[in-house]
Amino acid sequence: MKQFQIIYKSDEDLRNKLEEIAEWRVTNTSFTTLFRIYSDDMNLEHIKHVCDILDEKMPDALYLGCTSHANILDGALAKEHIILSCTIFEYETTQVQLLQFPFSEENAREVVDELKAYCDEHPWVSSVELHATMLGMSVRDFCDEMSELRSDIQVFGGGAYNPNMDDETTVVFSKGNGFSDHGITFLLLGGSDFRVYSTLIAGWKPLTRKFRVTKAERALLYELDGEPAFDIYQRFLKITRSDNLISNTLEFPLFMDYKGVPVLRCPLGVTDDNALVMATEVPEGTDVRIAYGDPETILASIRHDGQKIANFRPEVIQTFSCAARRAFWGDENISDETTLLGSIAPTSGFYTSGEFLRMEGEMRNFNITLVLVAMREGAPKNDEIVNIHASRLDNIESEERIPLIRRFVSFIEATTKELEESSRKLEKSNRELENANKKLAYTSITDGLTGLYNRTEIERGIKSSLSIRQSADLSLIMLDIDNFKKVNDNYGHGEGDRVIIAMADVLKDALKDEDFAYSGRWGGEEFMVILQNGDANKAAEIAEKIRAKFASISYETAGPQTVSIGVAQAREGENSDSLCTRVDKALYTAKANGKNQVVRLD
């Protein structure tokens, strides 16, 4: 698979680039040629003109595309209005097909039925990339129908957009099917040598208590906990009607937890009766929280998932990034999210009105999310695994986040006022109120004695890690201090606490250099470690270091103590209950075999 990336500057320049591609095809093995065209120029005559040139210079090439909020080329925000990425498939086994249909809420079932019929008749289809005009419409039924596609088919894509966020005019197009302002295109890819890896990056964290959606209709959110939805934003964030709503709320969207996967919904406007106009529907009965964009979480996700994409060793990377992310970072910094990917493989895409990704068989529609799709043909061309870096992101100054900080302070003030009214135990000092809230946020997820995560947070972390992974790259380490009851009985609970704290300190030290490793107190003298990026071999090595270090400590009155440890690696498709049961069994075996040892359960 070979990709050429083109910025449309002039007809002459485009024709020259196409001639270079044609020459490459003559001297190299090539089969199907596919162009993706993205434009934040809403003058359709300009886009049609580009398509005419393609038809003239490469009549055998396929193409599809859509209007966008902005475009991504060479892994960065493109300054020009129209971009083209030309993918040339080098394996004869790779097959490509374009489908385009009218698209609305009313005909979603018929559209998907036709797509399913085609896929069932053509077993080679392994992935479906889509572009859709979707502003102002509900896509819930469409997603439900798409979830019924063959389970082996990956689905990903984005909603067409307009550079003017207030304008709902969007267009999709494809070769032989023309232009449609109410349409959807499907790019079907597959074959015995075609490989795809897809994932998503969010980065927004929930802040508030839960609010129940008590009244909603389509993309209008009328009430949260029985009061006008916009009133919640006014009270917590001090946003008034005179503000540019979307520029403020995109930093504080609504957060829903769907089977451990963060789903965000951004308010786009407000009605006269204080209902929020959402990017897509938020069903009645849903529990939501106000969330905030956390740069550190975004950067960590980019590093982690970027490394996984690098390990896949793709030849092409497609991106579908929400336009709200561009607004959140600003044009100066938004490219940092994707430049890292461009160092791995040619990276292109566009800023969308919404993102699609099929996960665990279910088709889901996201907002404020970055969907990444890595593709290649055949086995990896290079056995060397690339180590990626995102150092430039680490240098973003906190001053650039002043709008976020300002809203965050407003949120803290509103929250502390409600806590004062409900508990009447907080002092009136602003500093004491702020400290109380910080402590509340900290203690809700941590164990008071050790400072490690508590069991609730560790259980949430296990479920979340399993939910977003597409392969079993998660291991658990479960620990139990041997004969701990005798320590308490013989030397007192004070000495027992010192042993517990020492165990926690050993865990912290052992994991300080491990990326994406978390430890917590499971209960009493039991502890759990989540190793997100390590197999059972690595987990067993870490566990043995922990065991040896803990055994080397001698306490003032209790003397040396030991710990038994179980290790288990997640299996493909395994849920958290099953994984926890297996690691507990491994720990029990270590106890039964004489304690002070590590047992790995495959």
Short mmCIF file of C-alpha atoms in Angstrom, two decimals, residues 317-522:
data_model
loop_
_atom_site.label_atom_id
_atom_site.label_comp_id
_atom_site.label_asym_id
_atom_site.label_seq_id
_atom_site.Cartn_x
_atom_site.Cartn_y
_atom_site.Cartn_z
CA ILE A 317 -3.28 6.14 8.89
CA GLN A 318 -6.75 7.67 8.50
CA THR A 319 -7.99 10.18 11.09
CA PHE A 320 -11.49 11.35 11.93
CA SER A 321 -11.17 14.14 14.50
CA CYS A 322 -14.02 16.16 15.95
CA ALA A 323 -14.01 19.83 15.00
CA ALA A 324 -14.47 20.61 18.69
CA ARG A 325 -10.99 19.25 19.38
CA ARG A 326 -9.58 21.82 16.97
CA ALA A 327 -11.45 24.55 18.79
CA PHE A 328 -10.27 23.17 22.15
CA TRP A 329 -6.54 23.13 21.29
CA GLY A 330 -6.54 26.05 18.87
CA ASP A 331 -4.93 26.00 15.44
CA GLU A 332 -1.46 26.52 16.88
CA ASN A 333 -1.51 23.27 18.87
CA ILE A 334 -4.12 20.99 17.30
CA SER A 335 -1.58 19.41 14.93
CA ASP A 336 0.30 18.04 17.93
CA GLU A 337 -2.40 15.39 18.24
CA THR A 338 -1.69 14.00 14.79
CA THR A 339 1.89 15.02 13.93
CA LEU A 340 3.03 12.15 16.13
CA LEU A 341 1.09 9.75 13.90
CA GLY A 342 2.62 11.26 10.79
CA SER A 343 6.01 10.06 12.00
CA ILE A 344 4.70 6.48 11.82
CA ALA A 345 2.98 6.46 8.40
CA PRO A 346 1.31 8.89 5.95
CA THR A 347 -1.55 10.41 7.95
CA SER A 348 -4.55 12.27 6.58
CA GLY A 349 -8.20 12.92 7.39
CA PHE A 350 -10.60 15.69 8.33
CA TYR A 351 -12.30 17.48 11.23
CA THR A 352 -15.80 16.07 11.55
CA SER A 353 -19.26 16.81 12.92
CA GLY A 354 -19.18 13.44 14.70
CA GLU A 355 -17.16 10.25 14.67
CA PHE A 356 -18.12 6.60 14.20
CA LEU A 357 -16.37 3.49 15.46
CA ARG A 358 -17.60 -0.05 15.91
CA MET A 359 -16.42 -1.46 19.24
CA GLU A 360 -17.11 -4.97 20.50
CA GLY A 361 -19.62 -5.37 17.70
CA GLU A 362 -21.59 -2.23 18.52
CA MET A 363 -21.58 0.80 16.24
CA ARG A 364 -21.18 4.00 18.25
CA ASN A 365 -21.39 7.69 17.43
CA PHE A 366 -18.99 9.99 19.27
CA ASN A 367 -18.36 13.71 19.71
CA ILE A 368 -15.08 15.41 20.66
CA THR A 369 -13.24 12.20 19.86
CA LEU A 370 -10.29 11.30 17.66
CA VAL A 371 -10.80 8.03 15.76
CA LEU A 372 -7.60 6.53 14.34
CA VAL A 373 -7.52 3.85 11.66
CA ALA A 374 -4.24 2.16 10.70
CA MET A 375 -4.07 0.10 7.49
CA ARG A 376 -1.55 -2.05 5.69
CA GLU A 377 -1.36 -4.83 3.13
CA GLY A 378 0.31 -8.13 3.99
CA ALA A 379 2.82 -8.76 6.75
CA PRO A 380 4.76 -5.81 8.22
CA LYS A 381 7.41 -4.66 5.77
CA ASN A 382 9.83 -3.84 8.58
CA ASP A 383 10.40 -5.99 11.67
CA GLU A 384 11.71 -3.01 13.62
CA ILE A 385 9.18 -1.51 16.02
CA VAL A 386 9.21 2.29 16.08
CA ASN A 387 9.39 4.02 19.45
CA ILE A 388 7.35 7.18 19.26
CA HIS A 389 7.62 10.43 21.17
CA ALA A 390 5.25 13.30 21.81
CA SER A 391 7.69 15.71 23.46
CA ARG A 392 6.31 18.85 21.84
CA LEU A 393 2.99 18.30 23.55
CA ASP A 394 4.74 18.18 26.92
CA ASN A 395 5.87 21.79 26.42
CA ILE A 396 2.44 23.40 26.01
CA GLU A 397 2.37 26.15 28.60
CA SER A 398 -0.41 26.23 31.15
CA GLU A 399 -1.09 29.87 30.23
CA GLU A 400 -2.54 28.62 26.95
CA ARG A 401 -5.29 26.91 28.94
CA ILE A 402 -6.47 30.07 30.70
CA PRO A 403 -10.05 29.81 29.33
CA LEU A 404 -10.26 26.28 30.73
CA ILE A 405 -8.84 27.36 34.09
CA ARG A 406 -11.28 30.27 34.27
CA ARG A 407 -14.26 27.97 33.73
CA PHE A 408 -12.79 25.39 36.06
CA VAL A 409 -12.56 27.95 38.86
CA SER A 410 -16.19 28.90 38.24
CA PHE A 411 -17.15 25.25 38.45
CA ILE A 412 -15.29 24.78 41.74
CA GLU A 413 -17.02 27.83 43.24
CA ALA A 414 -20.48 26.56 42.27
CA THR A 415 -19.73 23.07 43.55
CA THR A 416 -18.36 24.22 46.89
CA LYS A 417 -21.42 26.43 47.42
CA GLU A 418 -23.74 23.43 46.97
CA LEU A 419 -21.60 21.33 49.32
CA GLU A 420 -21.77 24.06 51.95
CA GLU A 421 -25.57 24.25 51.73
CA SER A 422 -26.00 20.47 51.92
CA SER A 423 -23.47 19.57 54.62
CA ARG A 424 -23.20 22.86 56.59
CA LYS A 425 -19.86 21.58 57.77
CA LEU A 426 -17.55 23.43 55.42
CA GLU A 427 -15.94 26.68 56.45
CA LYS A 428 -16.79 29.87 54.59
CA SER A 429 -13.19 30.60 53.65
CA ASN A 430 -12.59 30.31 49.91
CA ARG A 431 -9.27 28.59 50.52
CA GLU A 432 -10.79 26.07 52.94
CA LEU A 433 -13.63 25.40 50.51
CA GLU A 434 -11.17 24.77 47.69
CA ASN A 435 -9.06 22.45 49.84
CA ALA A 436 -12.15 20.56 50.96
CA ASN A 437 -13.16 19.91 47.38
CA LYS A 438 -9.67 18.81 46.42
CA LYS A 439 -9.66 16.40 49.34
CA LEU A 440 -13.13 15.14 48.41
CA ALA A 441 -12.03 14.46 44.84
CA TYR A 442 -8.89 12.71 46.08
CA THR A 443 -10.50 10.56 48.76
CA SER A 444 -13.31 9.40 46.49
CA ILE A 445 -10.84 7.30 44.50
CA THR A 446 -8.06 6.55 47.00
CA ASP A 447 -7.48 4.47 50.12
CA GLY A 448 -6.98 6.69 53.15
CA LEU A 449 -4.20 4.66 54.78
CA THR A 450 -1.95 3.97 51.79
CA GLY A 451 -2.76 6.69 49.28
CA LEU A 452 -3.26 4.00 46.61
CA TYR A 453 -6.44 3.75 44.55
CA ASN A 454 -9.34 2.19 46.41
CA ARG A 455 -11.15 -0.96 45.28
CA THR A 456 -13.95 0.92 43.52
CA GLU A 457 -11.47 2.86 41.39
CA ILE A 458 -9.38 -0.24 40.61
CA GLU A 459 -12.51 -2.17 39.57
CA ARG A 460 -13.48 0.73 37.32
CA GLY A 461 -9.99 0.77 35.85
CA ILE A 462 -10.09 -2.96 35.06
CA LYS A 463 -13.48 -2.67 33.31
CA SER A 464 -12.43 0.44 31.37
CA SER A 465 -9.13 -1.11 30.26
CA LEU A 466 -10.81 -4.28 29.06
CA SER A 467 -13.53 -2.34 27.25
CA ILE A 468 -11.27 -0.15 25.11
CA ARG A 469 -8.68 -2.80 24.21
CA GLN A 470 -9.03 -4.78 21.00
CA SER A 471 -6.49 -7.40 22.08
CA ALA A 472 -5.53 -8.97 25.39
CA ASP A 473 -2.71 -6.66 26.50
CA LEU A 474 -3.83 -6.34 30.13
CA SER A 475 -2.46 -8.26 33.13
CA LEU A 476 -3.44 -8.22 36.80
CA ILE A 477 -1.19 -8.79 39.82
CA MET A 478 -3.01 -9.66 43.06
CA LEU A 479 -1.11 -9.64 46.37
CA ASP A 480 -1.93 -10.79 49.90
CA ILE A 481 0.37 -10.26 52.91
CA ASP A 482 1.04 -13.65 54.51
CA ASN A 483 -0.15 -14.33 58.09
CA PHE A 484 -1.22 -10.72 58.52
CA LYS A 485 -3.73 -11.51 61.26
CA LYS A 486 -0.83 -12.67 63.48
CA VAL A 487 0.85 -9.28 63.01
CA ASN A 488 -2.24 -7.48 64.31
CA ASP A 489 -2.86 -10.02 67.08
CA ASN A 490 0.75 -10.21 68.31
CA TYR A 491 2.04 -6.67 67.72
CA GLY A 492 -1.05 -4.48 67.53
CA HIS A 493 -2.87 -2.69 64.75
CA GLY A 494 -0.33 0.12 64.72
CA GLU A 495 2.38 -2.28 63.59
CA GLY A 496 -0.13 -3.84 61.16
CA ASP A 497 -0.72 -0.42 59.62
CA ARG A 498 3.03 0.06 59.22
CA VAL A 499 3.27 -3.24 57.34
CA ILE A 500 0.34 -2.24 55.09
CA ILE A 501 1.94 1.15 54.37
CA ALA A 502 5.29 -0.51 53.62
CA MET A 503 3.58 -2.82 51.13
CA ALA A 504 2.04 0.23 49.42
CA ASP A 505 5.44 1.97 49.28
CA VAL A 506 7.00 -1.12 47.65
CA LEU A 507 4.25 -1.10 45.00
CA LYS A 508 4.70 2.61 44.28
CA ASP A 509 8.45 2.19 43.89
CA ALA A 510 8.13 -0.92 41.70
CA LEU A 511 5.70 0.76 39.31
CA LYS A 512 7.15 4.29 39.15
CA ASP A 513 8.88 3.62 35.80
CA GLU A 514 6.07 1.55 34.29
CA ASP A 515 3.77 3.31 31.83
CA PHE A 516 0.07 2.66 32.34
CA ALA A 517 0.48 0.62 35.53
CA TYR A 518 -1.80 1.30 38.50
CA SER A 519 -1.99 -0.16 42.01
CA GLY A 520 -4.69 -0.13 44.63
CA ARG A 521 -5.76 -1.59 47.93
CA TRP A 522 -8.23 -4.35 47.19
#
